[in-house]
GROMACS .gro file of C-alpha atoms in nm:
model
  341
    1MET     CA    1   2.769  -1.373  -3.682
    2LYS     CA    2   2.573  -1.085  -3.531
    3ILE     CA    3   2.245  -1.027  -3.718
    4LEU     CA    4   1.985  -0.750  -3.694
    5LEU     CA    5   1.635  -0.801  -3.835
    6VAL     CA    6   1.426  -0.489  -3.897
    7MET     CA    7   1.047  -0.463  -3.939
    8ASP     CA    8   0.810  -0.167  -3.961
    9PRO     CA    9   0.648  -0.087  -3.626
   10GLY     CA   10   0.279  -0.152  -3.565
   11ILE     CA   11   0.244  -0.530  -3.530
   12LEU     CA   12   0.409  -0.733  -3.254
   13VAL     CA   13   0.666  -1.003  -3.330
   14PRO     CA   14   0.542  -1.272  -3.318
   15PRO     CA   15   0.203  -1.140  -3.430
   16LYS     CA   16  -0.109  -1.218  -3.228
   17GLY     CA   17  -0.317  -1.249  -3.545
   18TYR     CA   18  -0.254  -1.109  -3.891
   19GLY     CA   19   0.108  -1.027  -3.971
   20GLY     CA   20   0.268  -1.185  -4.276
   21HIS     CA   21   0.616  -1.036  -4.265
   22GLU     CA   22   0.612  -1.027  -3.887
   23ARG     CA   23   0.570  -1.405  -3.890
   24LEU     CA   24   0.865  -1.438  -4.125
   25VAL     CA   25   1.079  -1.210  -3.908
   26TYR     CA   26   0.994  -1.422  -3.604
   27MET     CA   27   1.071  -1.752  -3.778
   28PHE     CA   28   1.400  -1.636  -3.927
   29ALA     CA   29   1.511  -1.479  -3.597
   30GLN     CA   30   1.452  -1.812  -3.425
   31GLU     CA   31   1.629  -2.005  -3.698
   32TYR     CA   32   1.930  -1.771  -3.709
   33ALA     CA   33   1.957  -1.807  -3.331
   34ARG     CA   34   1.926  -2.186  -3.354
   35LEU     CA   35   2.220  -2.185  -3.593
   36GLY     CA   36   2.428  -2.012  -3.326
   37HIS     CA   37   2.415  -1.652  -3.445
   38GLU     CA   38   2.360  -1.358  -3.211
   39VAL     CA   39   2.024  -1.218  -3.317
   40HIS     CA   40   1.882  -0.871  -3.251
   41LEU     CA   41   1.550  -0.727  -3.371
   42LEU     CA   42   1.440  -0.368  -3.428
   43VAL     CA   43   1.064  -0.422  -3.403
   44THR     CA   44   0.743  -0.300  -3.239
   45THR     CA   45   0.763  -0.221  -2.867
   46GLY     CA   46   0.635  -0.516  -2.666
   47SER     CA   47   0.767  -0.784  -2.901
   48GLU     CA   48   0.941  -1.085  -2.749
   49VAL     CA   49   1.151  -1.345  -2.928
   50GLU     CA   50   1.309  -1.615  -2.717
   51GLY     CA   51   1.687  -1.624  -2.738
   52CYS     CA   52   1.707  -1.288  -2.916
   53THR     CA   53   1.756  -0.925  -2.812
   54VAL     CA   54   1.462  -0.699  -2.896
   55HIS     CA   55   1.508  -0.324  -2.947
   56SER     CA   56   1.183  -0.130  -2.912
   57PHE     CA   57   1.069   0.050  -3.225
   58GLY     CA   58   0.735   0.233  -3.230
   59LYS     CA   59   0.397   0.151  -3.081
   60GLU     CA   60   0.164  -0.142  -3.140
   61GLY     CA   61  -0.134  -0.054  -3.360
   62PHE     CA   62  -0.214  -0.134  -3.723
   63PRO     CA   63  -0.237   0.060  -3.935
   64PRO     CA   64  -0.001   0.286  -3.738
   65LYS     CA   65  -0.095   0.645  -3.670
   66LYS     CA   66   0.048   0.889  -3.926
   67TRP     CA   67   0.281   1.050  -3.674
   68ASP     CA   68   0.417   0.714  -3.559
   69ALA     CA   69   0.474   0.608  -3.920
   70ARG     CA   70   0.664   0.930  -3.993
   71MET     CA   71   0.880   0.898  -3.683
   72ALA     CA   72   0.977   0.541  -3.768
   73ILE     CA   73   1.226   0.655  -4.034
   74PRO     CA   74   1.440   0.892  -3.821
   75THR     CA   75   1.421   0.643  -3.532
   76ALA     CA   76   1.558   0.368  -3.754
   77TRP     CA   77   1.824   0.603  -3.893
   78ARG     CA   78   1.950   0.691  -3.546
   79PHE     CA   79   1.962   0.328  -3.435
   80LEU     CA   80   2.136   0.197  -3.746
   81TRP     CA   81   2.392   0.477  -3.755
   82LYS     CA   82   2.473   0.442  -3.385
   83HIS     CA   83   2.512   0.063  -3.406
   84ARG     CA   84   2.646   0.032  -3.760
   85ASN     CA   85   2.974  -0.127  -3.645
   86LYS     CA   86   2.810  -0.379  -3.413
   87PHE     CA   87   2.639  -0.603  -3.670
   88ASP     CA   88   2.763  -0.826  -3.950
   89LEU     CA   89   2.430  -0.842  -4.133
   90ILE     CA   90   2.119  -0.623  -4.146
   91HIS     CA   91   1.812  -0.808  -4.278
   92ASN     CA   92   1.546  -0.546  -4.348
   93PHE     CA   93   1.179  -0.643  -4.396
   94GLY     CA   94   1.064  -0.284  -4.344
   95ARG     CA   95   1.096   0.031  -4.552
   96LEU     CA   96   1.392   0.069  -4.786
   97ALA     CA   97   1.447   0.421  -4.652
   98TYR     CA   98   1.566   0.275  -4.320
   99LEU     CA   99   1.892   0.171  -4.487
  100LEU     CA  100   1.991   0.517  -4.613
  101PRO     CA  101   2.247   0.600  -4.338
  102ILE     CA  102   2.437   0.274  -4.388
  103LEU     CA  103   2.400   0.226  -4.765
  104ASN     CA  104   2.770   0.267  -4.835
  105ASP     CA  105   2.882   0.105  -4.511
  106PRO     CA  106   3.061  -0.231  -4.556
  107ILE     CA  107   2.801  -0.407  -4.340
  108LYS     CA  108   2.605  -0.672  -4.535
  109LYS     CA  109   2.249  -0.567  -4.611
  110ILE     CA  110   1.949  -0.768  -4.733
  111MET     CA  111   1.637  -0.577  -4.839
  112THR     CA  112   1.343  -0.821  -4.857
  113TYR     CA  113   1.017  -0.759  -5.044
  114GLY     CA  114   0.696  -0.958  -5.017
  115ARG     CA  115   0.461  -0.733  -5.212
  116GLU     CA  116   0.468  -0.505  -5.518
  117ILE     CA  117   0.798  -0.318  -5.549
  118SER     CA  118   0.846   0.045  -5.646
  119SER     CA  119   1.103   0.058  -5.925
  120ARG     CA  120   1.141   0.431  -5.865
  121ASN     CA  121   1.258   0.382  -5.506
  122ILE     CA  122   1.513   0.121  -5.610
  123GLN     CA  123   1.640   0.342  -5.892
  124LEU     CA  124   1.692   0.629  -5.648
  125ILE     CA  125   1.883   0.407  -5.406
  126ASN     CA  126   2.101   0.267  -5.682
  127LYS     CA  127   2.205   0.619  -5.781
  128LEU     CA  128   2.360   0.659  -5.437
  129PRO     CA  129   2.692   0.502  -5.334
  130ASN     CA  130   2.617   0.163  -5.184
  131ARG     CA  131   2.799  -0.155  -5.090
  132ASN     CA  132   2.703  -0.509  -4.996
  133LEU     CA  133   2.334  -0.458  -5.070
  134VAL     CA  134   2.117  -0.742  -5.200
  135PHE     CA  135   1.750  -0.703  -5.289
  136THR     CA  136   1.526  -1.009  -5.254
  137GLY     CA  137   1.171  -1.073  -5.369
  138CYS     CA  138   0.952  -1.365  -5.269
  139SER     CA  139   0.921  -1.490  -5.628
  140LYS     CA  140   1.089  -1.454  -5.965
  141ASP     CA  141   0.762  -1.324  -6.105
  142LEU     CA  142   0.756  -1.040  -5.851
  143ILE     CA  143   1.115  -0.944  -5.933
  144SER     CA  144   1.044  -0.958  -6.308
  145ARG     CA  145   0.816  -0.656  -6.269
  146VAL     CA  146   1.100  -0.441  -6.130
  147ASP     CA  147   1.302  -0.224  -6.367
  148ALA     CA  148   1.556  -0.065  -6.139
  149GLY     CA  149   1.896  -0.236  -6.147
  150GLY     CA  150   2.090  -0.364  -5.850
  151ARG     CA  151   2.154  -0.721  -5.739
  152TRP     CA  152   1.835  -0.924  -5.704
  153GLU     CA  153   1.766  -1.274  -5.580
  154ALA     CA  154   1.439  -1.466  -5.554
  155VAL     CA  155   1.406  -1.608  -5.203
  156TYR     CA  156   1.072  -1.775  -5.139
  157ASN     CA  157   0.864  -1.727  -4.826
  158ALA     CA  158   0.879  -1.999  -4.564
  159ILE     CA  159   0.650  -2.181  -4.324
  160PRO     CA  160   0.737  -2.408  -4.027
  161PHE     CA  161   0.654  -2.749  -4.172
  162HIS     CA  162   0.683  -2.917  -3.830
  163LYS     CA  163   0.363  -2.740  -3.728
  164TYR     CA  164   0.159  -2.904  -4.005
  165THR     CA  165   0.036  -3.263  -4.006
  166LEU     CA  166   0.056  -3.477  -4.318
  167LYS     CA  167  -0.277  -3.635  -4.412
  168ALA     CA  168  -0.151  -3.903  -4.649
  169VAL     CA  169  -0.494  -4.029  -4.753
  170VAL     CA  170  -0.832  -3.861  -4.791
  171ALA     CA  171  -1.161  -3.998  -4.922
  172GLU     CA  172  -1.247  -3.957  -5.289
  173ASP     CA  173  -1.541  -3.738  -5.187
  174ALA     CA  174  -1.326  -3.519  -4.958
  175PRO     CA  175  -1.414  -3.150  -4.979
  176LEU     CA  176  -1.232  -2.891  -5.183
  177MET     CA  177  -1.091  -2.593  -4.994
  178PHE     CA  178  -1.065  -2.219  -5.053
  179LEU     CA  179  -0.860  -2.021  -4.803
  180GLY     CA  180  -0.790  -1.651  -4.841
  181ARG     CA  181  -0.941  -1.306  -4.803
  182ILE     CA  182  -1.293  -1.304  -4.944
  183GLU     CA  183  -1.237  -1.049  -5.217
  184LYS     CA  184  -1.286  -1.071  -5.590
  185ILE     CA  185  -0.922  -1.098  -5.697
  186LYS     CA  186  -0.879  -1.406  -5.477
  187GLY     CA  187  -1.147  -1.590  -5.674
  188ALA     CA  188  -1.380  -1.739  -5.414
  189HIS     CA  189  -1.666  -1.714  -5.666
  190THR     CA  190  -1.473  -1.934  -5.906
  191ALA     CA  191  -1.403  -2.188  -5.633
  192ILE     CA  192  -1.778  -2.208  -5.568
  193SER     CA  193  -1.857  -2.262  -5.937
  194VAL     CA  194  -1.590  -2.534  -5.961
  195ALA     CA  195  -1.727  -2.713  -5.655
  196LYS     CA  196  -2.079  -2.707  -5.795
  197ALA     CA  197  -1.967  -2.821  -6.140
  198THR     CA  198  -1.780  -3.120  -5.993
  199GLY     CA  199  -2.035  -3.207  -5.725
  200HIS     CA  200  -1.785  -3.155  -5.442
  201ARG     CA  201  -1.835  -2.988  -5.110
  202LEU     CA  202  -1.636  -2.668  -5.063
  203ILE     CA  203  -1.494  -2.540  -4.736
  204LEU     CA  204  -1.467  -2.162  -4.773
  205ALA     CA  205  -1.243  -1.986  -4.521
  206GLY     CA  206  -1.096  -1.640  -4.476
  207ASN     CA  207  -1.158  -1.284  -4.365
  208ILE     CA  208  -1.434  -1.079  -4.522
  209SER     CA  209  -1.280  -0.756  -4.643
  210PRO     CA  210  -1.413  -0.440  -4.471
  211LEU     CA  211  -1.389  -0.241  -4.796
  212THR     CA  212  -1.730  -0.137  -4.928
  213GLU     CA  213  -1.691  -0.292  -5.273
  214GLU     CA  214  -1.550  -0.617  -5.132
  215ARG     CA  215  -1.826  -0.641  -4.873
  216ALA     CA  216  -2.075  -0.601  -5.157
  217TYR     CA  217  -1.891  -0.878  -5.345
  218PHE     CA  218  -1.935  -1.112  -5.049
  219GLU     CA  219  -2.302  -1.025  -5.002
  220GLN     CA  220  -2.392  -1.054  -5.370
  221GLU     CA  221  -2.162  -1.322  -5.516
  222ILE     CA  222  -2.064  -1.544  -5.223
  223LYS     CA  223  -2.321  -1.541  -4.944
  224PRO     CA  224  -2.619  -1.654  -5.159
  225HIS     CA  225  -2.434  -1.980  -5.234
  226ILE     CA  226  -2.349  -2.064  -4.872
  227ASP     CA  227  -2.590  -2.336  -4.764
  228GLY     CA  228  -2.389  -2.507  -4.488
  229LYS     CA  229  -2.398  -2.831  -4.687
  230GLN     CA  230  -2.225  -2.814  -5.026
  231ILE     CA  231  -2.080  -2.468  -4.967
  232GLU     CA  232  -1.973  -2.409  -4.606
  233TYR     CA  233  -1.819  -2.086  -4.479
  234VAL     CA  234  -1.608  -2.134  -4.164
  235GLY     CA  235  -1.471  -1.780  -4.126
  236ALA     CA  236  -1.113  -1.678  -4.054
  237LEU     CA  237  -0.891  -1.961  -3.931
  238ASN     CA  238  -0.609  -1.978  -3.679
  239ASP     CA  239  -0.307  -2.204  -3.739
  240GLU     CA  240  -0.462  -2.511  -3.575
  241GLN     CA  241  -0.782  -2.473  -3.774
  242LYS     CA  242  -0.591  -2.428  -4.099
  243ASN     CA  243  -0.403  -2.750  -4.028
  244HIS     CA  244  -0.733  -2.932  -3.971
  245TYR     CA  245  -0.928  -2.804  -4.270
  246LEU     CA  246  -0.640  -2.811  -4.520
  247GLY     CA  247  -0.548  -3.163  -4.414
  248GLN     CA  248  -0.894  -3.303  -4.481
  249ALA     CA  249  -0.926  -3.137  -4.823
  250LYS     CA  250  -0.893  -3.312  -5.157
  251SER     CA  251  -0.731  -3.001  -5.301
  252LEU     CA  252  -0.681  -2.632  -5.230
  253LEU     CA  253  -0.835  -2.421  -5.506
  254PHE     CA  254  -0.635  -2.106  -5.585
  255PRO     CA  255  -0.824  -1.930  -5.868
  256ILE     CA  256  -0.655  -1.591  -5.834
  257GLU     CA  257  -0.733  -1.299  -6.066
  258TRP     CA  258  -0.414  -1.103  -5.996
  259ASN     CA  259  -0.038  -1.152  -5.989
  260GLU     CA  260   0.002  -1.303  -5.641
  261PRO     CA  261   0.357  -1.228  -5.518
  262PHE     CA  262   0.380  -1.564  -5.337
  263GLY     CA  263   0.067  -1.716  -5.182
  264MET     CA  264   0.161  -1.863  -4.844
  265VAL     CA  265  -0.160  -2.067  -4.826
  266MET     CA  266  -0.035  -2.284  -5.113
  267THR     CA  267   0.265  -2.401  -4.910
  268GLU     CA  268   0.047  -2.447  -4.600
  269ALA     CA  269  -0.175  -2.683  -4.802
  270MET     CA  270   0.127  -2.871  -4.937
  271ALA     CA  271   0.261  -2.914  -4.582
  272CYS     CA  272  -0.058  -3.111  -4.507
  273GLY     CA  273  -0.007  -3.315  -4.824
  274THR     CA  274  -0.291  -3.134  -4.998
  275PRO     CA  275  -0.217  -3.051  -5.363
  276VAL     CA  276  -0.301  -2.711  -5.510
  277ILE     CA  277  -0.499  -2.640  -5.824
  278GLY     CA  278  -0.419  -2.282  -5.917
  279PHE     CA  279  -0.452  -2.035  -6.199
  280GLY     CA  280  -0.112  -1.973  -6.358
  281SER     CA  281  -0.078  -1.608  -6.259
  282GLY     CA  282   0.195  -1.444  -6.053
  283SER     CA  283   0.403  -1.688  -5.851
  284VAL     CA  284   0.177  -1.991  -5.895
  285PRO     CA  285   0.388  -2.166  -6.165
  286GLU     CA  286   0.693  -2.125  -5.938
  287VAL     CA  287   0.532  -2.246  -5.616
  288VAL     CA  288   0.338  -2.537  -5.766
  289LYS     CA  289   0.544  -2.821  -5.910
  290GLU     CA  290   0.327  -2.955  -6.188
  291GLY     CA  291   0.188  -3.301  -6.117
  292VAL     CA  292   0.382  -3.327  -5.790
  293THR     CA  293   0.247  -3.061  -5.553
  294GLY     CA  294  -0.047  -2.957  -5.767
  295ILE     CA  295  -0.179  -2.862  -6.109
  296VAL     CA  296  -0.151  -2.524  -6.282
  297VAL     CA  297  -0.450  -2.431  -6.499
  298LYS     CA  298  -0.557  -2.141  -6.720
  299ASP     CA  299  -0.922  -2.099  -6.626
  300ALA     CA  300  -1.225  -2.242  -6.449
  301VAL     CA  301  -1.286  -2.497  -6.724
  302GLU     CA  302  -0.937  -2.642  -6.678
  303MET     CA  303  -0.976  -2.625  -6.299
  304ILE     CA  304  -1.292  -2.837  -6.319
  305ALA     CA  305  -1.105  -3.097  -6.523
  306ALA     CA  306  -0.809  -3.087  -6.282
  307VAL     CA  307  -1.032  -3.170  -5.984
  308GLU     CA  308  -1.098  -3.509  -6.142
  309LYS     CA  309  -0.722  -3.573  -6.184
  310VAL     CA  310  -0.583  -3.435  -5.860
  311SER     CA  311  -0.631  -3.757  -5.662
  312SER     CA  312  -0.347  -3.913  -5.864
  313ILE     CA  313  -0.098  -3.685  -5.684
  314ASN     CA  314   0.086  -3.860  -5.401
  315ARG     CA  315   0.016  -3.656  -5.091
  316GLN     CA  316   0.324  -3.771  -4.902
  317LYS     CA  317   0.551  -3.678  -5.193
  318CYS     CA  318   0.366  -3.346  -5.220
  319ARG     CA  319   0.473  -3.258  -4.867
  320VAL     CA  320   0.830  -3.387  -4.903
  321VAL     CA  321   0.895  -3.188  -5.221
  322ALA     CA  322   0.742  -2.869  -5.078
  323GLU     CA  323   0.932  -2.904  -4.750
  324ALA     CA  324   1.263  -2.925  -4.935
  325GLN     CA  325   1.191  -2.585  -5.091
  326PHE     CA  326   0.981  -2.385  -4.845
  327ASP     CA  327   1.068  -2.499  -4.491
  328VAL     CA  328   1.216  -2.234  -4.260
  329PRO     CA  329   1.569  -2.384  -4.232
  330VAL     CA  330   1.593  -2.411  -4.613
  331VAL     CA  331   1.491  -2.050  -4.678
  332ALA     CA  332   1.697  -1.912  -4.388
  333ALA     CA  333   2.004  -2.086  -4.529
  334HIS     CA  334   1.933  -1.926  -4.867
  335TYR     CA  335   1.936  -1.582  -4.707
  336LEU     CA  336   2.256  -1.647  -4.514
  337ASN     CA  337   2.429  -1.776  -4.827
  338LEU     CA  338   2.354  -1.466  -5.035
  339PHE     CA  339   2.695  -1.319  -4.965
  340LYS     CA  340   2.886  -1.640  -5.034
  341TYR     CA  341   2.851  -1.626  -5.412
   0.00000   0.00000   0.00000
């Protein structure tokens, strides 16, 4: 099969640093190619994916300049219309508008969402003639907030489990871990209060948001608690550092205060064998298998109690169960099977 993956221009594939969907595009392109498919990508100029053909699409730079962002749509239109008979499947991680010229073309089309979805845009598309179009969201919870019609399927995000090392045993006094952007809705302040209430060390990791209100949140609610002993802030982490810190943790705390569409860090922790204790908002009840890969709680009080129980979770089984659901080959197969039923 001949497959084209599409991503908004601005961030290279694979990304040098931040780039959630760009990472997914890279992983799925590699997996589709490994399965023997001919893979093409319409992505940022300068991207390179071994074994795949890259078609240049806009300049590197995030966020993109307004003019570059505007020009991305007609550029995608021209490419897709010109090559519409050359591909068997278009897998679009970029803007829905890119698909307009080929909506009613018989080519198979997957439109993938990893963040909040505009029901209005979907409604407009569904009013137009269209064929062989499947919408996917990275969790059932995310899709449940869409009121727009069309065919929808929950396909979870993936991570490459082979890049993470299982730590089957950790000490009873192993630290707790918080990994995510340091902003209020992610709940770092709650993680700190849970660590203090249970007497555990806490490894705090993630970017500090540049937004004024979030910077103030860090300075006022987080920084005063960082003492380098019980509460340690280690900054933003690369993949190797995540593997190290997550692997040595007793549990990843995920005390979110919003409807997280997926939460990749939860699966990264599970890949190391580290169970997750998370608030039951958004995708958390879907991603965490209760008592197997973690514990879902309602509030900080329940999270404190869960810290004392989390050691009973088998870390090896945690990884095995998560891998069977979130590893790249599993999720890629889900995408490729969308048109078989």
